[in-house]
Short mmCIF file of C-alpha atoms in Angstrom, two decimals:
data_model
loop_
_atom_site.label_atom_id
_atom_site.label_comp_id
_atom_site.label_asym_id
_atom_site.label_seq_id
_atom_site.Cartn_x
_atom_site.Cartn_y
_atom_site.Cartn_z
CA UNK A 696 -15.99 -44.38 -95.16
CA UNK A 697 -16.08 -45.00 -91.37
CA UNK A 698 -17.44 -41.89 -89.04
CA UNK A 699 -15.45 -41.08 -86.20
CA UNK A 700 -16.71 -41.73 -82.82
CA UNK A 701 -17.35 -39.55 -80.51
CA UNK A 702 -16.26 -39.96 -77.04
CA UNK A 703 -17.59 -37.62 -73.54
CA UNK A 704 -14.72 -37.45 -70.60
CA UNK A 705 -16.01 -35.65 -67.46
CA UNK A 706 -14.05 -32.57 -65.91
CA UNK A 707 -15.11 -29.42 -64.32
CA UNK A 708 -16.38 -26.67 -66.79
CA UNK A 709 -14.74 -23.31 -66.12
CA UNK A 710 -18.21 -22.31 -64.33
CA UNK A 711 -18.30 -24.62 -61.84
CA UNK A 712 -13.96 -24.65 -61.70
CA UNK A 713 -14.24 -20.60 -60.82
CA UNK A 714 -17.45 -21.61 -58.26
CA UNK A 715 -14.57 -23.93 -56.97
CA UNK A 716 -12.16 -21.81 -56.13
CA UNK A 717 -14.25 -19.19 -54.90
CA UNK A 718 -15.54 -21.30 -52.12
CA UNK A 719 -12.20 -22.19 -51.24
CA UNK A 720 -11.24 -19.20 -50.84
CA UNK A 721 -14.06 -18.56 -48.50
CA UNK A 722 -13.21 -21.01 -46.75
CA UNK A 723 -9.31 -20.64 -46.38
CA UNK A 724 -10.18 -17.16 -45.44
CA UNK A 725 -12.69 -18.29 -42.53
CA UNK A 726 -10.17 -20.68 -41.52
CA UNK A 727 -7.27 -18.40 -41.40
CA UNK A 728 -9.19 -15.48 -39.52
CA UNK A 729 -10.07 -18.34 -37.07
CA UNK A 730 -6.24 -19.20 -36.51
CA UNK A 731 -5.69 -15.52 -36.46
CA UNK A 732 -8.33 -14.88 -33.87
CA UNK A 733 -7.54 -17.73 -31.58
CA UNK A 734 -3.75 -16.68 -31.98
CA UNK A 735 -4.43 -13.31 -30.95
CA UNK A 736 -6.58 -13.97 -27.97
CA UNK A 737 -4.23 -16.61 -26.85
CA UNK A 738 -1.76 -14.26 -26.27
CA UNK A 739 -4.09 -11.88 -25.24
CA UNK A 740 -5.12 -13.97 -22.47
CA UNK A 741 -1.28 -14.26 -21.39
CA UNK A 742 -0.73 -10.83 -21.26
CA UNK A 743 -3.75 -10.46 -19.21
CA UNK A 744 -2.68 -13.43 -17.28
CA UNK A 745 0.71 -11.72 -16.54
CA UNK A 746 -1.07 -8.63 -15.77
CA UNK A 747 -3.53 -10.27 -12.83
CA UNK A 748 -0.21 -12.01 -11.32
CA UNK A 749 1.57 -8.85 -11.34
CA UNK A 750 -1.35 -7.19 -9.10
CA UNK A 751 -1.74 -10.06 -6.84
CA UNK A 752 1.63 -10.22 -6.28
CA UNK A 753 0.68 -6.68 -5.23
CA UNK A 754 -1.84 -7.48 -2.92
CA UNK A 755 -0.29 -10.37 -1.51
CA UNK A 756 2.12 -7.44 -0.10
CA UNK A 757 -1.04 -5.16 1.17
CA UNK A 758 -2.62 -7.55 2.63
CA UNK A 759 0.46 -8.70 4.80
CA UNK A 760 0.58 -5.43 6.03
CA UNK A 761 -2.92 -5.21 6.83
CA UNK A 762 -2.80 -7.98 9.00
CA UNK A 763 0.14 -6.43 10.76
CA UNK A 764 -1.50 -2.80 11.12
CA UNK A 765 -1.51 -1.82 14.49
CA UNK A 766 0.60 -3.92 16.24
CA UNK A 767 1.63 -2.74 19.88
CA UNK A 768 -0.63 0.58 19.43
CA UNK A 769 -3.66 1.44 21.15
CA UNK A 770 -7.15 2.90 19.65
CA UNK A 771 -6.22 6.26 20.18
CA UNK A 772 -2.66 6.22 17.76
CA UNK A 773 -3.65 6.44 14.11
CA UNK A 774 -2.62 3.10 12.84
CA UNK A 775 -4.62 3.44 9.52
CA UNK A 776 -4.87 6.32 7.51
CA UNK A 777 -6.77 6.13 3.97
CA UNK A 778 -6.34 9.07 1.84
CA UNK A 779 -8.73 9.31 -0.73
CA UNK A 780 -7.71 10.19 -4.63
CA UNK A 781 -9.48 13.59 -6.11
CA UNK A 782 -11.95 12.94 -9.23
CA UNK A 783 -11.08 8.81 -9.06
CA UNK A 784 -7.60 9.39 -8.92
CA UNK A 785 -5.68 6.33 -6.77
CA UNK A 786 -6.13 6.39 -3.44
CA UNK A 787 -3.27 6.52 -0.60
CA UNK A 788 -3.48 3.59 2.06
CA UNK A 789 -0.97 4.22 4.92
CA UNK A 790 -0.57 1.03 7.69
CA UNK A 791 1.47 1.54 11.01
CA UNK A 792 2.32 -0.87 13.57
CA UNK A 793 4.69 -0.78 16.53
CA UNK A 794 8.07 -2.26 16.36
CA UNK A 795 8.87 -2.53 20.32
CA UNK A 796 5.95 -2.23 22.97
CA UNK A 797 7.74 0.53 24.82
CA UNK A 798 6.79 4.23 24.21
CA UNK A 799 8.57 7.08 25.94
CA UNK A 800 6.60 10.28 27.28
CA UNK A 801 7.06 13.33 26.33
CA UNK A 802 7.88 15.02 29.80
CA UNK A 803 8.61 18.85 28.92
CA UNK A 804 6.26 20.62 26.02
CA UNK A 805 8.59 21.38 23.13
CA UNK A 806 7.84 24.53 20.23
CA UNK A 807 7.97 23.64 16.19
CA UNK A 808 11.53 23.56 15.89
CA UNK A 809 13.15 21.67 18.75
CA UNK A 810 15.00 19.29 18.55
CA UNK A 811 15.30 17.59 22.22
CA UNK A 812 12.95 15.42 23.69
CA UNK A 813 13.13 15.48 27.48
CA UNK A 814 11.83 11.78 27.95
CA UNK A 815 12.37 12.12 32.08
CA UNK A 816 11.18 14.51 34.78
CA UNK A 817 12.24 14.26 38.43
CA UNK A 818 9.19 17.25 38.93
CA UNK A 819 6.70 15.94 36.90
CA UNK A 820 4.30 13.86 39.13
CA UNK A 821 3.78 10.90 36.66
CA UNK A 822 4.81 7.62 37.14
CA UNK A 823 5.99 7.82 33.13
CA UNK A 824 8.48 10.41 33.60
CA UNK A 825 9.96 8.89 36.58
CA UNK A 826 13.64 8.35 35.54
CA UNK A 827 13.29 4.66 37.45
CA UNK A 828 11.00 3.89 35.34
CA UNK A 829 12.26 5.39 32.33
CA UNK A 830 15.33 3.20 32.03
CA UNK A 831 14.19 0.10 30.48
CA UNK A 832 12.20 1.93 28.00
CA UNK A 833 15.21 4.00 27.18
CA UNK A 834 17.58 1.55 26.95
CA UNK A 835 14.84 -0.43 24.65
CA UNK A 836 15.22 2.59 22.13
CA UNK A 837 19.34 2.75 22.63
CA UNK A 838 19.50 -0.35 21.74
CA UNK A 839 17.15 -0.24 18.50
CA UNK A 840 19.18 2.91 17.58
CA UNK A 841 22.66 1.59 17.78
CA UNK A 842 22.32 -1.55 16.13
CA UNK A 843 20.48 0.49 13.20
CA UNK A 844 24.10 2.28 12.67
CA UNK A 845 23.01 5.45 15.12
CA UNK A 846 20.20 6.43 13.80
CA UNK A 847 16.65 5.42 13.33
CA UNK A 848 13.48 7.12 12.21
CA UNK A 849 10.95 7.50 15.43
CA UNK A 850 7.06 9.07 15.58
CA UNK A 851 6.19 11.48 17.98
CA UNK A 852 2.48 12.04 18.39
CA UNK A 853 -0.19 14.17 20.43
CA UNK A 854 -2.84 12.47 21.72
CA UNK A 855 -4.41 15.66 22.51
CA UNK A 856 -3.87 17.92 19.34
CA UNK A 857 -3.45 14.76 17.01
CA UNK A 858 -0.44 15.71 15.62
CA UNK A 859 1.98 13.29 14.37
CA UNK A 860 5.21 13.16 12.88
CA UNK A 861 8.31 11.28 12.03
CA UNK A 862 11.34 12.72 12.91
CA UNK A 863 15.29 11.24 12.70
CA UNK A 864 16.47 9.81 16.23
CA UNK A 865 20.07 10.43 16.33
CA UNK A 866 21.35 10.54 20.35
CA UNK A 867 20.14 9.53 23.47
CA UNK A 868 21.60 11.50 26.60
CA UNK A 869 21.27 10.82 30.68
CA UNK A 870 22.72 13.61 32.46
CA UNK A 871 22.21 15.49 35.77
CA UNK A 872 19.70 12.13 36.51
CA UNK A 873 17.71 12.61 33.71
CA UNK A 874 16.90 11.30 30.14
CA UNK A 875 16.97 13.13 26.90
CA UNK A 876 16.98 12.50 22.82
CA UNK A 877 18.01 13.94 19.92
CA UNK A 878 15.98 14.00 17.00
CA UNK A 879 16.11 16.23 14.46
CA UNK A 880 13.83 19.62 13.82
CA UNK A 881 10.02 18.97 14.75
CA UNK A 882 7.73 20.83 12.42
CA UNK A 883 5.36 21.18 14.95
CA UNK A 884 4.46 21.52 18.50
CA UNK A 885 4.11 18.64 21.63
CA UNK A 886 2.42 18.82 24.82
CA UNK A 887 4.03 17.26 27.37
CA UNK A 888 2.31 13.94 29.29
CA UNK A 889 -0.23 13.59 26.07
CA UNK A 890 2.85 13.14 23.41
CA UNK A 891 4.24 9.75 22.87
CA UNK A 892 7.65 8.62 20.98
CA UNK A 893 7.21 5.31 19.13
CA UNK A 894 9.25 2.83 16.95
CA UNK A 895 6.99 3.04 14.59
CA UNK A 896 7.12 1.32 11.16
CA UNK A 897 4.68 3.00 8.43
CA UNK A 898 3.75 1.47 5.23
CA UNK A 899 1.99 4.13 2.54
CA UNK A 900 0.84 2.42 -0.48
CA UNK A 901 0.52 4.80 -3.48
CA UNK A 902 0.57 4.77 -7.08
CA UNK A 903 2.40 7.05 -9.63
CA UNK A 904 0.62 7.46 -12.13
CA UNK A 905 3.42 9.16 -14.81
CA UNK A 906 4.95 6.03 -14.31
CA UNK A 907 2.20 3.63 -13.90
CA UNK A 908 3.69 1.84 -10.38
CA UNK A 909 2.25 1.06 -7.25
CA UNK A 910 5.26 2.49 -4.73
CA UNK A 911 6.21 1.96 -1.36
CA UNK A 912 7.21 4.67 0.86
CA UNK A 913 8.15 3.67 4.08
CA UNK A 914 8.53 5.81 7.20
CA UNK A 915 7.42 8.34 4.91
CA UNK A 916 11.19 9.09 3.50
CA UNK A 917 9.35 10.17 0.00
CA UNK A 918 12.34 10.47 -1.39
CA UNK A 919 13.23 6.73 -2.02
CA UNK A 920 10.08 5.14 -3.03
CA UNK A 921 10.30 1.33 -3.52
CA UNK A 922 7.93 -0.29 -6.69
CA UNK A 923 5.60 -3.27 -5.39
CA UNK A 924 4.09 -3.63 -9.22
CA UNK A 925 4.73 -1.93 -12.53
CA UNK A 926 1.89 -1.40 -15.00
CA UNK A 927 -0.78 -0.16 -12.34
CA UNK A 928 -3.30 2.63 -13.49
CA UNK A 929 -5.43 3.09 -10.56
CA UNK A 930 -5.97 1.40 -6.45
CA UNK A 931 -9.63 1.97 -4.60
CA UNK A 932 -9.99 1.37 -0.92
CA UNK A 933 -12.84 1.54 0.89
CA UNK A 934 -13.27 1.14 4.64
CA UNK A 935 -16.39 -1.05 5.89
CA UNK A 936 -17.11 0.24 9.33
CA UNK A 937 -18.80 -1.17 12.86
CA UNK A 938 -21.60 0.92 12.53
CA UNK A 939 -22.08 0.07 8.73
CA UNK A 940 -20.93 2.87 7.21
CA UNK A 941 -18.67 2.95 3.81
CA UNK A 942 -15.73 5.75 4.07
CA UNK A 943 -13.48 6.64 1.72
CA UNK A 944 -11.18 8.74 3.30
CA UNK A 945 -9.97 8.27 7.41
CA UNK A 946 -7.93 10.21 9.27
CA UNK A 947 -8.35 9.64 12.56
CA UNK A 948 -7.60 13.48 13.06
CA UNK A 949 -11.81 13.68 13.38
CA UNK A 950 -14.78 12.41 14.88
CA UNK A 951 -15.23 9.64 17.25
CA UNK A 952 -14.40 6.81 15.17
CA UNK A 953 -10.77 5.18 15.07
CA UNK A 954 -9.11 2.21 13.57
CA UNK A 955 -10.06 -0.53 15.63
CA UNK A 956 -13.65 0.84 14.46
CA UNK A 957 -12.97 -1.04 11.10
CA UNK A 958 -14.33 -4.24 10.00
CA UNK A 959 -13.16 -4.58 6.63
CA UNK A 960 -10.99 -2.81 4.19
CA UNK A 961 -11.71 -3.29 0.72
CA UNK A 962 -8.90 -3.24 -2.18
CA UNK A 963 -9.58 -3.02 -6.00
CA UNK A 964 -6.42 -2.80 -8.14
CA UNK A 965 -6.45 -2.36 -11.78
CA UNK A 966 -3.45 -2.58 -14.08
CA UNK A 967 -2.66 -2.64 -17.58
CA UNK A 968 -0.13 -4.25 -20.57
CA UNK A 969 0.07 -3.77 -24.46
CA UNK A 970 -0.09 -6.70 -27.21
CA UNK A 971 0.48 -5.38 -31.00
CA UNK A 972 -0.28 -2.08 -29.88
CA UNK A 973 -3.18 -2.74 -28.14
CA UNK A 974 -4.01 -1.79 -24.78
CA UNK A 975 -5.41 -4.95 -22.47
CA UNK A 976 -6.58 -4.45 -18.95
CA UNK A 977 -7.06 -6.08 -16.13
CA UNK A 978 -8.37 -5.46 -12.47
CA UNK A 979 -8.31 -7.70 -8.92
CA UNK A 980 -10.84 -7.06 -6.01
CA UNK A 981 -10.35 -8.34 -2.39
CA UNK A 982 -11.54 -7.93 1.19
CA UNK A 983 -8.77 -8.14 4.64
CA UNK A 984 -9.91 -8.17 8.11
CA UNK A 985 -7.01 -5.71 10.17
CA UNK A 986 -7.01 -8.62 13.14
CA UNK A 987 -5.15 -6.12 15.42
CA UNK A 988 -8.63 -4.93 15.68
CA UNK A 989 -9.05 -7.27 18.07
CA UNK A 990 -6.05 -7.08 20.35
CA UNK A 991 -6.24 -5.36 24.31
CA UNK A 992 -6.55 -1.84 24.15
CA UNK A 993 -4.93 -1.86 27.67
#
């Protein structure tokens, strides 16, 4: 009788076939959270991407206007104005510059309410109320204001009171030898000889935050604000001064400092995007040099 033979294949025993697939499993795992991972801060990075070209976009626009701050306007005209935010709330950053060269004088004092400028004065001893020499500014502003449809926003301001306002320039007059505009309702008073009327162009940089955009308001018509970037939660200035100082706030309505005083203004803007319900953020720092700093304060 012949006794089978016996015969050993090799394989996995179920041990080592469960060890198996638990380190695959491991490793799948690893390797997927990986993919996952990279996936999700790949488009993380995009959205922050997208975030930092939305605010330099942004500042691109500042800084073009701090360049062009105080343009045609002398040391003693508040070209700069920095408003500073209560408990780190955004700041306010207003820049003015001069459209035209010529300014007209303020020849008669005028109450809160007026609404005529007397720009001429045959009895006023001053070579700026002169009607002579009133002409060519006055036809300067005639111009501007009929080839703007009629009417055109102006600034008067007080060198002596520092008071400033816009106001809506609507008719220019010369009768009996003398010149005159009308603007509408002053909300406050002028002296005469220290007042000045300007073309004046203001940009105020400001952000809402209900609605998380950095707006323009120009010529301070708050009613018809313009959006420079959407997704903005906060904007810092800081002024670097001659004498070293840091401020925060500048008014020129103060003190014996004014803007040609500045050396530097410093911007931070910070902005922010969503991926997956996630909140990513984002923030851009710069520095601008206001080079009308420099210009004849003649």
């Amino acid at each position: 009788m012949r006794t089978p033979r016996v015969t050993h294949s090799s394989g996995f025993t179920l041990v080592e076939l469960l060890v198996s697939m638990g380190l695959t499993a491991v490793v799948m795992t690893l390797v997927l959270s990986g993919v996952l991972a990279f996936r999700t801060g790949y488009y993380q990075d995009i959205v922050r991407t997208r975030i930092n070209g939305n605010l330099r976009s942004a500042m691109d626009i500042i800084s073009m206007n701090v360049r062009q701050a105080g343009e045609n306007l002398q040391s003693n005209f508040p070209a700069i104005i920095l408003t500073n935010g209560s408990a780190s709330a955004a700041d306010t950053l207003k820049l003015r510059r001069n459209l035209v060269p010529e300014i007209l004088t303020l020849c008669t004092t005028i109450a809160a309410g007026a609404s005529t400028l007397a720009v001429s004065s045959a009895s006023t001893a001053n070579a700026e109320c002169v009607p002579a020499n009133v002409a060519p500014l006055y036809t300067v502003f005639e111009g501007l204001r009929n080839s703007n449809g009629g009417s055109m926003r102006v600034f008067i301001y007080d060198r002596s009171t520092r008071t400033g306002e816009f106001v809506d320039y609507s008719l220019g007059t010369f009768a009996g030898g003398q010149y005159s505009i009308t603007i509408s309702a002053a909300q406050h008073a002028y002296t005469q000889l220290n007042t000045g009327v300007y073309i004046v162009e203001e940009y105020a940089f400001e952000v809402d935050a209900a609605q998380k955009t950095l707006n323009l308001y120009i010529d301070d018509q708050r009613d018809t604000p313009q959006a420079v970037a959407f997704g903005v939660t906060n904007f810092q200035v800081s002024l670097e001064m001659s004498d070293h100082t840091t401020l925060s706030a500048f008014t020129q309505s103060s003190g014996t400092q004014d803007w040609k005083d500045i050396e530097q203004i410093d911007l931070t803007l910070n902005g922010e995007d969503s991926y997956r319900g996630e909140t990513i953020t984002s923030s851009i720092s710069a520095q601008y040099f206001p080079r009308n700093v420099l210009s004849f304060d003649g």
